[in-house]
mmCIF file of C-alpha atoms in Angstrom:
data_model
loop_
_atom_site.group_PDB
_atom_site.id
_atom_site.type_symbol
_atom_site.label_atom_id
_atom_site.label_comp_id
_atom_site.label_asym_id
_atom_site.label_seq_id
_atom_site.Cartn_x
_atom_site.Cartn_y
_atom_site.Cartn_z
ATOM 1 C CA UNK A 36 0.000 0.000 0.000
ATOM 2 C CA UNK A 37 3.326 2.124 0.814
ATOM 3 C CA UNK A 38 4.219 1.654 -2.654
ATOM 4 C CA UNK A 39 1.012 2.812 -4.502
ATOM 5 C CA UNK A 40 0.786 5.830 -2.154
ATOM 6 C CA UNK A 41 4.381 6.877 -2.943
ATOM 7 C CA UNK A 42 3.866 6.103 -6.780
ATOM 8 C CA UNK A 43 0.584 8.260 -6.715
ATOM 9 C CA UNK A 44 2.762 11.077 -5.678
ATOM 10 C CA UNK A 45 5.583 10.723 -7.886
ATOM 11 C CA UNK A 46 3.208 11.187 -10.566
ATOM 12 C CA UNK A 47 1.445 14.182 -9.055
ATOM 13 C CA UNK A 48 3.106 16.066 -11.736
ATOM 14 C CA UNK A 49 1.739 13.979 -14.670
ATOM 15 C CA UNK A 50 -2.109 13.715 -13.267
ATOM 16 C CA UNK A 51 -1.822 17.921 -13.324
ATOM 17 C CA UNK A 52 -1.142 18.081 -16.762
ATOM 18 C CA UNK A 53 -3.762 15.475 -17.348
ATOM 19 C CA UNK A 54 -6.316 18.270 -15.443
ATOM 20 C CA UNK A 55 -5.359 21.372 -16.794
ATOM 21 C CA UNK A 56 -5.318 19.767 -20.685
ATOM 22 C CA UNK A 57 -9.130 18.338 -19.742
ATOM 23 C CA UNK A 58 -7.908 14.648 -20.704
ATOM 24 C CA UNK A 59 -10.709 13.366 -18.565
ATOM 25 C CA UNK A 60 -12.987 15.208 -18.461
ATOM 26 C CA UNK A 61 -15.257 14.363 -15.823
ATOM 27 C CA UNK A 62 -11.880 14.514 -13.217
ATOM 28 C CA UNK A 63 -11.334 17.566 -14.445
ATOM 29 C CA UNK A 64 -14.667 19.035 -13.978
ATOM 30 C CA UNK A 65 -15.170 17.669 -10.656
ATOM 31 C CA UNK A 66 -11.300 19.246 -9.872
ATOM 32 C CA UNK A 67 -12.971 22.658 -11.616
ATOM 33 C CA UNK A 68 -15.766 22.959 -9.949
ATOM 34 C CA UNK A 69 -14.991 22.016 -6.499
ATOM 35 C CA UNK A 70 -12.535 24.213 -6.774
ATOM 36 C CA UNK A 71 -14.485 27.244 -7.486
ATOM 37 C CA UNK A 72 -17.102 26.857 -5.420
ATOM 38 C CA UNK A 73 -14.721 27.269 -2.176
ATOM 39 C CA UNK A 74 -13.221 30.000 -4.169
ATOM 40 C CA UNK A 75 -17.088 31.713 -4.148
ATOM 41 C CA UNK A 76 -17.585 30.095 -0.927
ATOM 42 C CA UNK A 77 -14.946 32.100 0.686
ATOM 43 C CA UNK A 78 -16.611 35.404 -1.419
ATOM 44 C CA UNK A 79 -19.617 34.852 0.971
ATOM 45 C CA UNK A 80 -18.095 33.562 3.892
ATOM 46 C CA UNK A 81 -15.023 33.512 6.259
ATOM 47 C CA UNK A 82 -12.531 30.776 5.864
ATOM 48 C CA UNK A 83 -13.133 29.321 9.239
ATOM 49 C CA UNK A 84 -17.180 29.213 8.497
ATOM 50 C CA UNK A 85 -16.561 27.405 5.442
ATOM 51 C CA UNK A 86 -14.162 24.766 6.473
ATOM 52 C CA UNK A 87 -16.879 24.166 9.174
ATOM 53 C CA UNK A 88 -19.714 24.021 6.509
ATOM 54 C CA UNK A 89 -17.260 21.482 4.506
ATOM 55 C CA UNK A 90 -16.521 19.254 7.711
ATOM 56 C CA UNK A 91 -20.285 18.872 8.646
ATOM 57 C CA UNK A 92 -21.186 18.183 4.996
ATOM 58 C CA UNK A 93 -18.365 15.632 5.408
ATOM 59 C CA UNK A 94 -19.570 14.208 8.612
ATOM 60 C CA UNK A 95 -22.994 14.401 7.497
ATOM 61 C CA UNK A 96 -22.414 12.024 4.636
ATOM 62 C CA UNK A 97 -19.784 9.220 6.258
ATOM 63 C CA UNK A 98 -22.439 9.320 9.444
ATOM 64 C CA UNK A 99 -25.085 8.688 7.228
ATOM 65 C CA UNK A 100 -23.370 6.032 5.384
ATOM 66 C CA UNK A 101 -22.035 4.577 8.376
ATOM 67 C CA UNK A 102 -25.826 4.043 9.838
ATOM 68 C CA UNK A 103 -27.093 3.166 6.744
ATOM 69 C CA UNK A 104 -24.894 -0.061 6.557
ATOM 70 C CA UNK A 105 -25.346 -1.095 10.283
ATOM 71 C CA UNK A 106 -28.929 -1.186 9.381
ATOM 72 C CA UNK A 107 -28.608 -2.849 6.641
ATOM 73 C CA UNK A 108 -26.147 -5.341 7.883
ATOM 74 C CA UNK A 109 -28.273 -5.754 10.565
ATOM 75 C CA UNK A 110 -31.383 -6.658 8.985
ATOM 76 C CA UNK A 111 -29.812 -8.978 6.103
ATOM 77 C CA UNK A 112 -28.106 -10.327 9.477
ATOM 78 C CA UNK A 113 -24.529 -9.929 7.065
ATOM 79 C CA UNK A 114 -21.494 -9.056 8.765
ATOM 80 C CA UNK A 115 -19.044 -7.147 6.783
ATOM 81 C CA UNK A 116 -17.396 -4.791 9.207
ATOM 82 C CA UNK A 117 -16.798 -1.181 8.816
ATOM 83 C CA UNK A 118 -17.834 0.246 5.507
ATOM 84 C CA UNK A 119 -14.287 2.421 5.816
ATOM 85 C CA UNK A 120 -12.248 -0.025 7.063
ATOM 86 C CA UNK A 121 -9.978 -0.226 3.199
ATOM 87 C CA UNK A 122 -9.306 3.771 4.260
ATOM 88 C CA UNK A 123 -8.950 3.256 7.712
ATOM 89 C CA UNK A 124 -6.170 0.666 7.309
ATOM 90 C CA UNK A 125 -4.878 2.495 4.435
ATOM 91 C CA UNK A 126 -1.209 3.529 4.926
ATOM 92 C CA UNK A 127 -1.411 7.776 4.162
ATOM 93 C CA UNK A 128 2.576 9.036 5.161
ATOM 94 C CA UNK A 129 4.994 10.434 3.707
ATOM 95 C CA UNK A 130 8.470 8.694 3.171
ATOM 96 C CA UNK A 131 11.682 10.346 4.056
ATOM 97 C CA UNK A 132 12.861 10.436 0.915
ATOM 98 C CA UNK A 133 9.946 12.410 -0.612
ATOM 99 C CA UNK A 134 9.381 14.979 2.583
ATOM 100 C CA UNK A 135 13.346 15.624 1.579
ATOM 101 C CA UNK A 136 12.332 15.827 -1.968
ATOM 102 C CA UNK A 137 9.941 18.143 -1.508
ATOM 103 C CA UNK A 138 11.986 20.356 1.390
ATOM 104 C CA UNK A 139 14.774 20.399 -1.376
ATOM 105 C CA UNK A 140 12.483 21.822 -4.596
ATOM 106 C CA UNK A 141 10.766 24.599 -2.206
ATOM 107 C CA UNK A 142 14.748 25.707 -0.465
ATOM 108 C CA UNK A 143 15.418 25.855 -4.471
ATOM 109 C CA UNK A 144 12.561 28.056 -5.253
ATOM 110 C CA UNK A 145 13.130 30.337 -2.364
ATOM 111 C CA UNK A 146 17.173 30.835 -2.724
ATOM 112 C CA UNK A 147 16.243 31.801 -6.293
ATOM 113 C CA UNK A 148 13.551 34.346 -5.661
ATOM 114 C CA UNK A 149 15.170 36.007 -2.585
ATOM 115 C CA UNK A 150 18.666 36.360 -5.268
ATOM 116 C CA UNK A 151 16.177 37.581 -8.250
ATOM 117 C CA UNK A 152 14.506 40.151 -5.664
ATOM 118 C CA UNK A 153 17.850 41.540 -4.504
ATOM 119 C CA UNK A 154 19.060 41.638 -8.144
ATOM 120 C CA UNK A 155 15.674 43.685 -8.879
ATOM 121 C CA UNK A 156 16.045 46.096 -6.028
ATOM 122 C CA UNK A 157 19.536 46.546 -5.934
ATOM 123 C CA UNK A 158 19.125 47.341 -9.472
ATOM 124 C CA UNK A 159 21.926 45.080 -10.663
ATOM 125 C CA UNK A 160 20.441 46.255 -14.195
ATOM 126 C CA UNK A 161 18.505 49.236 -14.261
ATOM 127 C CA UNK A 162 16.280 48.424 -17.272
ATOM 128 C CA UNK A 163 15.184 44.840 -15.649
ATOM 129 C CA UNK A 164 14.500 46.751 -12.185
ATOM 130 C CA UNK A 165 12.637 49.530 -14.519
ATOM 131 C CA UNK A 166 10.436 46.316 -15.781
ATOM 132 C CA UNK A 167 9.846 45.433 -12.513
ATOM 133 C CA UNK A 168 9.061 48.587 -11.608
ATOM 134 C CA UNK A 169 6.481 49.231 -14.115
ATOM 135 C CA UNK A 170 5.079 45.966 -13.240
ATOM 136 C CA UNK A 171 4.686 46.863 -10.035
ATOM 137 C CA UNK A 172 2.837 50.255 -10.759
ATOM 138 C CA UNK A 173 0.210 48.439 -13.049
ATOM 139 C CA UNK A 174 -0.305 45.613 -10.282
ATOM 140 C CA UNK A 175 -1.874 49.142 -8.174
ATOM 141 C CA UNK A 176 -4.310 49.602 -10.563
ATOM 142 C CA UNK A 177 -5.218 45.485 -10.892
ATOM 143 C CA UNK A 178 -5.248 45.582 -6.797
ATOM 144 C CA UNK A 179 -8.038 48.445 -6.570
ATOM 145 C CA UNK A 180 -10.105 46.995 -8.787
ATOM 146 C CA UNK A 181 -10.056 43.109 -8.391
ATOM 147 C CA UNK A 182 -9.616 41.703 -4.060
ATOM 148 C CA UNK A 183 -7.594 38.917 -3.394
ATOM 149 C CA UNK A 184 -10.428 36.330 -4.101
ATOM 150 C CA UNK A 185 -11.576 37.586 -6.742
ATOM 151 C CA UNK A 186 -7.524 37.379 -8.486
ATOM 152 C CA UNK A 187 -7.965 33.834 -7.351
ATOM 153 C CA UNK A 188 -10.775 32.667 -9.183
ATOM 154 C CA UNK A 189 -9.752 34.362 -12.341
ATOM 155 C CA UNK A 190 -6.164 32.564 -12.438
ATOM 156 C CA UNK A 191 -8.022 29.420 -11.218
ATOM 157 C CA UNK A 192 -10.208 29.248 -14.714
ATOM 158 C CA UNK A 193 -7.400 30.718 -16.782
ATOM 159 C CA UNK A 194 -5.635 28.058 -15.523
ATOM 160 C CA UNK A 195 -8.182 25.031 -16.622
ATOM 161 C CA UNK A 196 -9.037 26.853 -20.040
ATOM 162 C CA UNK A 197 -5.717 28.953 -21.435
ATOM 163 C CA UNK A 198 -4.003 25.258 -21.715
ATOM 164 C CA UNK A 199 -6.497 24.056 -23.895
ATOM 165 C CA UNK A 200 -6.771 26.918 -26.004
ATOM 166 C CA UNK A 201 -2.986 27.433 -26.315
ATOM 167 C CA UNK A 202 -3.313 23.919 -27.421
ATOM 168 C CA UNK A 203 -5.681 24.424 -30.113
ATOM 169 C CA UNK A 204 -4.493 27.749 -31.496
ATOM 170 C CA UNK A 205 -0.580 27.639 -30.857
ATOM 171 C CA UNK A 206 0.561 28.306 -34.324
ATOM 172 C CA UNK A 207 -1.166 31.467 -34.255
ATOM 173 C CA UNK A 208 -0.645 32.159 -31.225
ATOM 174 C CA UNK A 209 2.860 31.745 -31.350
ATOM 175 C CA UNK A 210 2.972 33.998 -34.516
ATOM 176 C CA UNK A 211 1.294 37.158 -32.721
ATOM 177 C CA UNK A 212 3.406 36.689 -29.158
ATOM 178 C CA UNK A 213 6.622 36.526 -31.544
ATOM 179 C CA UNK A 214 5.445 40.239 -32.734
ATOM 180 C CA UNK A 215 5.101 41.433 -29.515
ATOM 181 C CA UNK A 216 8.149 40.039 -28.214
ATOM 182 C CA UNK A 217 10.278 41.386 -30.896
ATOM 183 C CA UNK A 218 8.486 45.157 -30.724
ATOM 184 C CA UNK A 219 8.903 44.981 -26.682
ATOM 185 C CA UNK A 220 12.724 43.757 -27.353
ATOM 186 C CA UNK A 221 13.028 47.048 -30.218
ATOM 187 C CA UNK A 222 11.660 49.353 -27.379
ATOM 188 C CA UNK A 223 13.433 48.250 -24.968
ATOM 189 C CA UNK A 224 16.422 48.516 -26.655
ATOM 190 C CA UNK A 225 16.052 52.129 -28.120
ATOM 191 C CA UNK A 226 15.438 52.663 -24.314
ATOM 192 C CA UNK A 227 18.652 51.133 -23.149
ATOM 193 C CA UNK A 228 20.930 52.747 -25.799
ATOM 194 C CA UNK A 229 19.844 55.945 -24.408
ATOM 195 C CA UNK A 230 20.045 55.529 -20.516
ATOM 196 C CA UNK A 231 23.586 55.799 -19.422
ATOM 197 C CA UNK A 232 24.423 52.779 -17.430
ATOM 198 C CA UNK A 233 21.569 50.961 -18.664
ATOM 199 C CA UNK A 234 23.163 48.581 -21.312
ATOM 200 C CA UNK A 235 23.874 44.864 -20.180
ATOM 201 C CA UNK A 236 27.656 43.365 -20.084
ATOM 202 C CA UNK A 237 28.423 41.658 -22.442
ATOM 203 C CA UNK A 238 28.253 37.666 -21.509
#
């Protein structure tokens, strides 16, 4: 049981490309939707009220189950035992070797965004902090007119439908991106020529 709990999560990766390109789609939807209803769940309610509201719908239904098949055990006079005893006995840890795994890819991730943050505002180059800069200034305007939540739930369904669509229309959009890329790169550049300091060493 070890062994099929530790190969589920090696291919945790895997199973969320499967979900975000819709190959089944009835996972997916379930994933989808559950998803954004405690997204608008949390719009209505505090987080504490709604993980109560989950864990009594929770309770409600094993509780229910549970009586329903000692009744039903009791009057086909049947003994089969706990109707959750496969979960119960179910082995649910984590190995070692994967809680290191894991510890390892998230001390990566942090060591390289603390360096790229003190590149950015030490301004080890001035036009990449003046990116980040701008970027900065435009996420103002996003944050006074979208909340938190709401920033949530729209990177939740671009995440389940801009896969698919890149999918379906990559060629073109591929084509259009590579225009913008190159006319950001030819600003950009005109910028840097004429900011002293501002062009890159050469590698």
């Amino acid at each position: 049981m070890a062994t099929s709990l530790q190969t589920s999560f090696d291919i945790c990766p895997s199973c969320a490309i499967d979900l975000l390109y819709w190959r089944d789609i009835k996972q997916t939807g379930i994933v989808f939707g559950s998803i954004l209803l405690l997204l608008f769940s949390l719009t209505q309610f505090s987080v504490v009220s709604v993980i109560a509201y989950l864990a009594l719908a929770a309770l409600s239904a094993t509780i229910s189950f549970r009586i329903y098949k000692s009744v039903l055990q009791a009057v086909q006079k049947t003994d089969e035992g706990h109707p959750f005893k496969a979960y119960l006995e179910m082995e649910m840890s984590l190995s070692q070797e994967q809680i290191q795994k894991y510890t390892d890819c998230l001390q990566l991730y942090v060591n390289s965004t603390v360096r790229e943050l003190r590149r950015l505002f030490l301004v080890q180059d001035l036009v990449d902090s003046l990116k980040f800069a701008v970027l900065m200034w435009l996420l103002t305007y996003v944050g006074a007119l979208f909340n938190g939540l709401t920033l949530m739930i729209m990177a939740v369904v671009s995440m389940f439908t801009l896969p698919v669509v890149y999918d379906k229309y990559q060629a073109q959009i591929d084509q259009y991106l590579g225009l913008v890329r190159t006319h950001i790169n030819t600003v950009m550049a005109k910028i840097q020529a004429k900011i002293p300091g501002a062009k890159r060493k050469a590698e």
